[in-house]
Amino acid sequence: AQSVTQLDSHVSVSEGTPVLLRCNYSSSYSPSLFWYVQHPNKGLQLLLKYTSAATLVKGINGFEAEFKKSETSFHLTKPSAHMSDAAEYFCVVVSGGSYIPTFGRGTSLIVHP
Amino acid sequence: NAGVTQTPKFQVLKTGQSMTLQCAQDMNHNSMYWYRQDPGMGLRLIYYSASEGTTDKGEVPNGYNVSRLNKREFSLRLESAAPSQTSVYFCASSDAVSSYNSPLHFGNGTRLTVT
């Protein structure tokens, strides 16, 4: 069984300040973890993925995430928010041997000027 | 690069009407998926096809049917639309059969309203 919990439905930051979007997961087997971004009225785009190589994963647009097995977490961070980062972000888990990704409910990132 | 193509982009149906949402991918992926997205619910899996010739129910299959026409195409049918099926529908594909950590590639979505 697998599940994912995004701990915040909304996160509000000022432009130029750090971003932290939190994700906890549950998985019976070695998981793969993903973050996707969805801009308004658009499809979903892959930001980054963890696949049991390096625990710190770098993605597009300056985002990165750290896999912490002991905490079952995969939080998404960015040092400095930009207005264009305003979007919905989804954390996704896939357990080893599964074809079925499970999505979190999403976190809406709001960036203030 | 077309990637995943969904049609139509928008649709309005009356209760009881039927329609088929079309999806095609040109990445030679084995696995294809249909999700619905509702506010605050994330994406919920309706049906998936792990490989050509197979389909399986996801989390919310009631009221829907699917057809994996060939490796490229995976359609979703609403036989008798209900207002509860008002949603945004996304088709996705991946190479999950070959590698479970293969990411999903999404279409741009179909915005369906049932009145």
mmCIF file of C-alpha atoms in Angstrom:
data_model
loop_
_atom_site.group_PDB
_atom_site.id
_atom_site.type_symbol
_atom_site.label_atom_id
_atom_site.label_comp_id
_atom_site.label_asym_id
_atom_site.label_seq_id
_atom_site.Cartn_x
_atom_site.Cartn_y
_atom_site.Cartn_z
ATOM 1 C CA ALA A 1 0.000 0.000 0.000
ATOM 2 C CA GLN A 2 1.121 3.548 -0.608
ATOM 3 C CA SER A 3 -0.106 6.993 0.298
ATOM 4 C CA VAL A 4 1.100 10.563 0.324
ATOM 5 C CA THR A 5 0.167 13.504 2.522
ATOM 6 C CA GLN A 6 0.866 17.086 1.600
ATOM 7 C CA LEU A 7 0.845 18.858 4.906
ATOM 8 C CA ASP A 8 -0.276 22.286 3.688
ATOM 9 C CA SER A 9 -3.104 23.030 1.285
ATOM 10 C CA HIS A 10 -1.832 26.600 0.814
ATOM 11 C CA VAL A 11 1.565 28.226 1.308
ATOM 12 C CA SER A 12 2.013 31.976 1.001
ATOM 13 C CA VAL A 13 5.447 33.595 0.600
ATOM 14 C CA SER A 14 6.887 36.897 -0.510
ATOM 15 C CA GLU A 15 8.934 37.120 -3.668
ATOM 16 C CA GLY A 16 12.606 36.514 -2.903
ATOM 17 C CA THR A 17 11.976 34.462 0.264
ATOM 18 C CA PRO A 18 12.479 30.690 0.630
ATOM 19 C CA VAL A 19 9.830 28.159 -0.294
ATOM 20 C CA LEU A 20 9.075 24.959 1.644
ATOM 21 C CA LEU A 21 6.328 22.584 0.516
ATOM 22 C CA ARG A 22 5.989 19.552 2.770
ATOM 23 C CA CYS A 23 5.252 15.983 1.730
ATOM 24 C CA ASN A 24 5.155 12.777 3.790
ATOM 25 C CA TYR A 25 4.703 9.364 2.203
ATOM 26 C CA SER A 26 3.921 5.800 3.114
ATOM 27 C CA SER A 27 5.113 2.891 1.014
ATOM 28 C CA SER A 28 5.447 -0.860 1.491
ATOM 29 C CA TYR A 29 8.447 -1.088 -0.785
ATOM 30 C CA SER A 30 11.236 1.173 -1.960
ATOM 31 C CA PRO A 31 9.403 4.162 -3.359
ATOM 32 C CA SER A 32 9.974 6.487 -6.219
ATOM 33 C CA LEU A 33 8.861 10.016 -5.407
ATOM 34 C CA PHE A 34 8.000 12.883 -7.699
ATOM 35 C CA TRP A 35 6.995 16.507 -7.552
ATOM 36 C CA TYR A 36 4.816 17.955 -10.306
ATOM 37 C CA VAL A 37 3.761 21.541 -10.892
ATOM 38 C CA GLN A 38 0.525 22.742 -12.447
ATOM 39 C CA HIS A 39 0.148 26.330 -13.549
ATOM 40 C CA PRO A 40 -3.402 27.686 -13.883
ATOM 41 C CA ASN A 41 -5.411 26.002 -16.608
ATOM 42 C CA LYS A 42 -2.449 23.885 -17.663
ATOM 43 C CA GLY A 43 -1.428 20.250 -17.500
ATOM 44 C CA LEU A 44 1.078 18.891 -15.004
ATOM 45 C CA GLN A 45 4.814 19.149 -15.527
ATOM 46 C CA LEU A 46 7.517 17.106 -13.815
ATOM 47 C CA LEU A 47 9.687 19.173 -11.462
ATOM 48 C CA LEU A 48 11.942 16.430 -10.148
ATOM 49 C CA LYS A 49 12.066 12.786 -9.125
ATOM 50 C CA TYR A 50 13.800 10.600 -6.551
ATOM 51 C CA THR A 51 14.715 7.083 -7.603
ATOM 52 C CA SER A 52 17.054 5.734 -4.876
ATOM 53 C CA ALA A 53 20.212 7.398 -6.138
ATOM 54 C CA ALA A 54 21.178 10.690 -4.452
ATOM 55 C CA THR A 55 18.894 11.687 -1.588
ATOM 56 C CA LEU A 56 19.088 15.364 -2.557
ATOM 57 C CA VAL A 57 17.439 15.812 -5.913
ATOM 58 C CA LYS A 58 17.681 18.921 -8.056
ATOM 59 C CA GLY A 59 14.896 19.818 -10.428
ATOM 60 C CA ILE A 60 13.938 22.512 -12.853
ATOM 61 C CA ASN A 61 13.574 26.205 -12.061
ATOM 62 C CA GLY A 62 15.819 26.055 -8.980
ATOM 63 C CA PHE A 63 13.688 23.598 -7.001
ATOM 64 C CA GLU A 64 15.146 20.723 -5.044
ATOM 65 C CA ALA A 65 13.886 18.043 -2.675
ATOM 66 C CA GLU A 66 15.498 15.832 -0.061
ATOM 67 C CA PHE A 67 14.481 12.238 0.524
ATOM 68 C CA LYS A 68 14.570 11.372 4.238
ATOM 69 C CA LYS A 69 13.754 7.723 4.795
ATOM 70 C CA SER A 70 13.782 7.981 8.593
ATOM 71 C CA GLU A 71 11.161 10.735 8.456
ATOM 72 C CA THR A 72 9.325 9.338 5.385
ATOM 73 C CA SER A 73 9.454 12.820 3.930
ATOM 74 C CA PHE A 74 10.217 14.375 0.564
ATOM 75 C CA HIS A 75 9.910 18.131 1.079
ATOM 76 C CA LEU A 76 10.271 20.544 -1.837
ATOM 77 C CA THR A 77 12.354 23.695 -1.395
ATOM 78 C CA LYS A 78 13.569 26.703 -3.327
ATOM 79 C CA PRO A 79 15.919 29.354 -1.921
ATOM 80 C CA SER A 80 14.167 32.343 -3.449
ATOM 81 C CA ALA A 81 10.587 32.466 -4.714
ATOM 82 C CA HIS A 82 9.694 34.102 -7.999
ATOM 83 C CA MET A 83 6.281 35.338 -9.039
ATOM 84 C CA SER A 84 6.235 32.723 -11.793
ATOM 85 C CA ASP A 85 6.424 29.965 -9.137
ATOM 86 C CA ALA A 86 2.800 30.612 -8.168
ATOM 87 C CA ALA A 87 1.081 27.331 -9.024
ATOM 88 C CA GLU A 88 -0.293 24.079 -7.622
ATOM 89 C CA TYR A 89 2.302 21.501 -6.576
ATOM 90 C CA PHE A 90 1.694 17.775 -6.267
ATOM 91 C CA CYS A 91 3.764 15.164 -4.463
ATOM 92 C CA VAL A 92 3.473 11.657 -5.951
ATOM 93 C CA VAL A 93 4.617 8.231 -4.746
ATOM 94 C CA VAL A 94 5.032 4.974 -6.652
ATOM 95 C CA SER A 95 6.007 1.834 -4.780
ATOM 96 C CA GLY A 96 8.443 -0.654 -6.215
ATOM 97 C CA GLY A 97 6.651 -3.072 -8.525
ATOM 98 C CA SER A 98 3.604 -0.845 -8.947
ATOM 99 C CA TYR A 99 2.404 0.879 -12.078
ATOM 100 C CA ILE A 100 0.126 3.204 -10.177
ATOM 101 C CA PRO A 101 1.217 6.626 -8.974
ATOM 102 C CA THR A 102 -0.644 8.029 -5.968
ATOM 103 C CA PHE A 103 -1.080 11.784 -5.756
ATOM 104 C CA GLY A 104 -1.214 14.059 -2.769
ATOM 105 C CA ARG A 105 -4.049 16.578 -2.633
ATOM 106 C CA GLY A 106 -1.802 19.403 -3.742
ATOM 107 C CA THR A 107 -0.346 22.569 -2.251
ATOM 108 C CA SER A 108 -1.200 25.928 -3.722
ATOM 109 C CA LEU A 109 1.830 28.229 -3.658
ATOM 110 C CA ILE A 110 0.967 31.920 -3.518
ATOM 111 C CA VAL A 111 3.753 34.418 -4.137
ATOM 112 C CA HIS A 112 3.280 38.023 -3.063
ATOM 113 C CA PRO A 113 5.219 40.899 -4.648
ATOM 114 C CA ASN B 1 6.903 16.986 -30.032
ATOM 115 C CA ALA B 2 3.207 16.289 -29.481
ATOM 116 C CA GLY B 3 3.605 14.131 -26.336
ATOM 117 C CA VAL B 4 0.115 13.379 -24.981
ATOM 118 C CA THR B 5 -2.818 14.815 -26.893
ATOM 119 C CA GLN B 6 -6.331 14.980 -25.459
ATOM 120 C CA THR B 7 -9.536 15.940 -27.186
ATOM 121 C CA PRO B 8 -11.771 17.808 -26.703
ATOM 122 C CA LYS B 9 -10.439 20.614 -24.491
ATOM 123 C CA PHE B 10 -13.883 21.664 -23.308
ATOM 124 C CA GLN B 11 -17.264 19.946 -23.269
ATOM 125 C CA VAL B 12 -20.684 20.675 -21.845
ATOM 126 C CA LEU B 13 -23.126 17.797 -21.511
ATOM 127 C CA LYS B 14 -26.651 17.446 -20.263
ATOM 128 C CA THR B 15 -27.388 14.812 -17.632
ATOM 129 C CA GLY B 16 -27.787 11.432 -19.301
ATOM 130 C CA GLN B 17 -25.820 12.238 -22.427
ATOM 131 C CA SER B 18 -22.789 10.178 -23.400
ATOM 132 C CA MET B 19 -19.382 11.109 -24.708
ATOM 133 C CA THR B 20 -15.894 9.765 -25.274
ATOM 134 C CA LEU B 21 -12.705 11.535 -24.322
ATOM 135 C CA GLN B 22 -9.830 10.714 -26.620
ATOM 136 C CA CYS B 23 -6.163 10.427 -25.696
ATOM 137 C CA ALA B 24 -3.136 9.590 -27.810
ATOM 138 C CA GLN B 25 0.579 9.511 -27.017
ATOM 139 C CA ASP B 26 3.513 9.367 -29.386
ATOM 140 C CA MET B 27 6.256 8.412 -26.910
ATOM 141 C CA ASN B 28 5.873 4.639 -27.299
ATOM 142 C CA HIS B 29 4.883 4.342 -23.640
ATOM 143 C CA ASN B 30 3.397 1.106 -22.369
ATOM 144 C CA SER B 31 1.194 2.511 -19.614
ATOM 145 C CA MET B 32 -1.650 5.004 -19.875
ATOM 146 C CA TYR B 33 -3.920 6.535 -17.248
ATOM 147 C CA TRP B 34 -7.066 8.573 -16.840
ATOM 148 C CA TYR B 35 -7.326 10.916 -13.852
ATOM 149 C CA ARG B 36 -9.940 13.372 -12.732
ATOM 150 C CA GLN B 37 -9.045 16.533 -10.849
ATOM 151 C CA ASP B 38 -11.433 18.189 -8.447
ATOM 152 C CA PRO B 39 -10.689 21.146 -6.137
ATOM 153 C CA GLY B 40 -8.933 20.025 -2.961
ATOM 154 C CA MET B 41 -8.874 16.372 -4.030
ATOM 155 C CA GLY B 42 -5.681 16.184 -6.048
ATOM 156 C CA LEU B 43 -5.756 13.778 -8.979
ATOM 157 C CA ARG B 44 -7.738 10.578 -8.569
ATOM 158 C CA LEU B 45 -7.183 7.618 -10.821
ATOM 159 C CA ILE B 46 -10.216 6.486 -12.807
ATOM 160 C CA TYR B 47 -8.752 3.685 -14.934
ATOM 161 C CA TYR B 48 -5.345 2.683 -16.130
ATOM 162 C CA SER B 49 -3.817 0.423 -18.728
ATOM 163 C CA ALA B 50 -0.492 -1.058 -17.685
ATOM 164 C CA SER B 51 0.158 -2.283 -21.205
ATOM 165 C CA GLU B 52 -1.625 -2.723 -24.513
ATOM 166 C CA GLY B 53 -4.529 -5.132 -24.149
ATOM 167 C CA THR B 54 -5.056 -4.633 -20.407
ATOM 168 C CA THR B 55 -7.185 -2.204 -18.429
ATOM 169 C CA ASP B 56 -7.881 -1.969 -14.705
ATOM 170 C CA LYS B 57 -10.012 0.075 -12.363
ATOM 171 C CA GLY B 58 -8.501 2.825 -10.323
ATOM 172 C CA GLU B 59 -9.829 4.647 -7.292
ATOM 173 C CA VAL B 60 -12.996 6.140 -8.846
ATOM 174 C CA PRO B 61 -14.140 3.979 -11.815
ATOM 175 C CA ASN B 62 -17.928 4.122 -11.358
ATOM 176 C CA GLY B 63 -19.740 5.692 -14.294
ATOM 177 C CA TYR B 64 -16.802 5.307 -16.686
ATOM 178 C CA ASN B 65 -15.489 2.810 -19.202
ATOM 179 C CA VAL B 66 -12.213 2.731 -21.087
ATOM 180 C CA SER B 67 -10.747 1.233 -24.222
ATOM 181 C CA ARG B 68 -7.068 0.723 -24.959
ATOM 182 C CA LEU B 69 -7.459 0.849 -28.721
ATOM 183 C CA ASN B 70 -3.773 0.253 -29.451
ATOM 184 C CA LYS B 71 -0.473 1.185 -27.861
ATOM 185 C CA ARG B 72 -0.966 4.876 -28.678
ATOM 186 C CA GLU B 73 -4.604 5.444 -27.804
ATOM 187 C CA PHE B 74 -6.627 5.190 -24.594
ATOM 188 C CA SER B 75 -10.195 6.512 -24.541
ATOM 189 C CA LEU B 76 -12.534 7.247 -21.647
ATOM 190 C CA ARG B 77 -16.295 6.935 -22.080
ATOM 191 C CA LEU B 78 -19.092 8.368 -20.000
ATOM 192 C CA GLU B 79 -22.195 6.347 -20.865
ATOM 193 C CA SER B 80 -24.718 8.472 -18.975
ATOM 194 C CA ALA B 81 -23.226 11.683 -17.661
ATOM 195 C CA ALA B 82 -24.094 12.934 -14.190
ATOM 196 C CA PRO B 83 -23.414 16.323 -12.565
ATOM 197 C CA SER B 84 -20.970 14.578 -10.191
ATOM 198 C CA GLN B 85 -18.775 13.923 -13.225
ATOM 199 C CA THR B 86 -18.178 17.617 -13.731
ATOM 200 C CA SER B 87 -14.416 17.785 -13.472
ATOM 201 C CA VAL B 88 -11.143 18.263 -15.298
ATOM 202 C CA TYR B 89 -9.926 15.038 -16.861
ATOM 203 C CA PHE B 90 -6.284 14.308 -17.538
ATOM 204 C CA CYS B 91 -4.766 11.563 -19.595
ATOM 205 C CA ALA B 92 -1.190 10.531 -18.840
ATOM 206 C CA SER B 93 1.326 7.999 -20.079
ATOM 207 C CA SER B 94 4.532 6.491 -18.751
ATOM 208 C CA ASP B 95 6.958 3.660 -19.278
ATOM 209 C CA ALA B 96 6.015 2.147 -15.901
ATOM 210 C CA VAL B 97 6.093 -1.459 -17.124
ATOM 211 C CA SER B 98 9.765 -1.092 -17.970
ATOM 212 C CA SER B 99 10.625 1.135 -15.028
ATOM 213 C CA TYR B 100 8.309 1.890 -12.122
ATOM 214 C CA ASN B 101 10.118 5.172 -11.549
ATOM 215 C CA SER B 102 9.299 6.415 -15.021
ATOM 216 C CA PRO B 103 7.516 9.770 -14.664
ATOM 217 C CA LEU B 104 4.049 10.530 -15.982
ATOM 218 C CA HIS B 105 3.577 12.700 -19.048
ATOM 219 C CA PHE B 106 0.299 14.584 -19.069
ATOM 220 C CA GLY B 107 -2.050 15.957 -21.650
ATOM 221 C CA ASN B 108 -3.480 19.444 -21.231
ATOM 222 C CA GLY B 109 -6.783 18.223 -19.858
ATOM 223 C CA THR B 110 -10.468 18.213 -20.775
ATOM 224 C CA ARG B 111 -12.749 20.507 -18.825
ATOM 225 C CA LEU B 112 -16.152 18.786 -18.623
ATOM 226 C CA THR B 113 -19.338 20.336 -17.276
ATOM 227 C CA VAL B 114 -22.488 18.274 -16.826
ATOM 228 C CA THR B 115 -25.682 20.265 -16.320
#
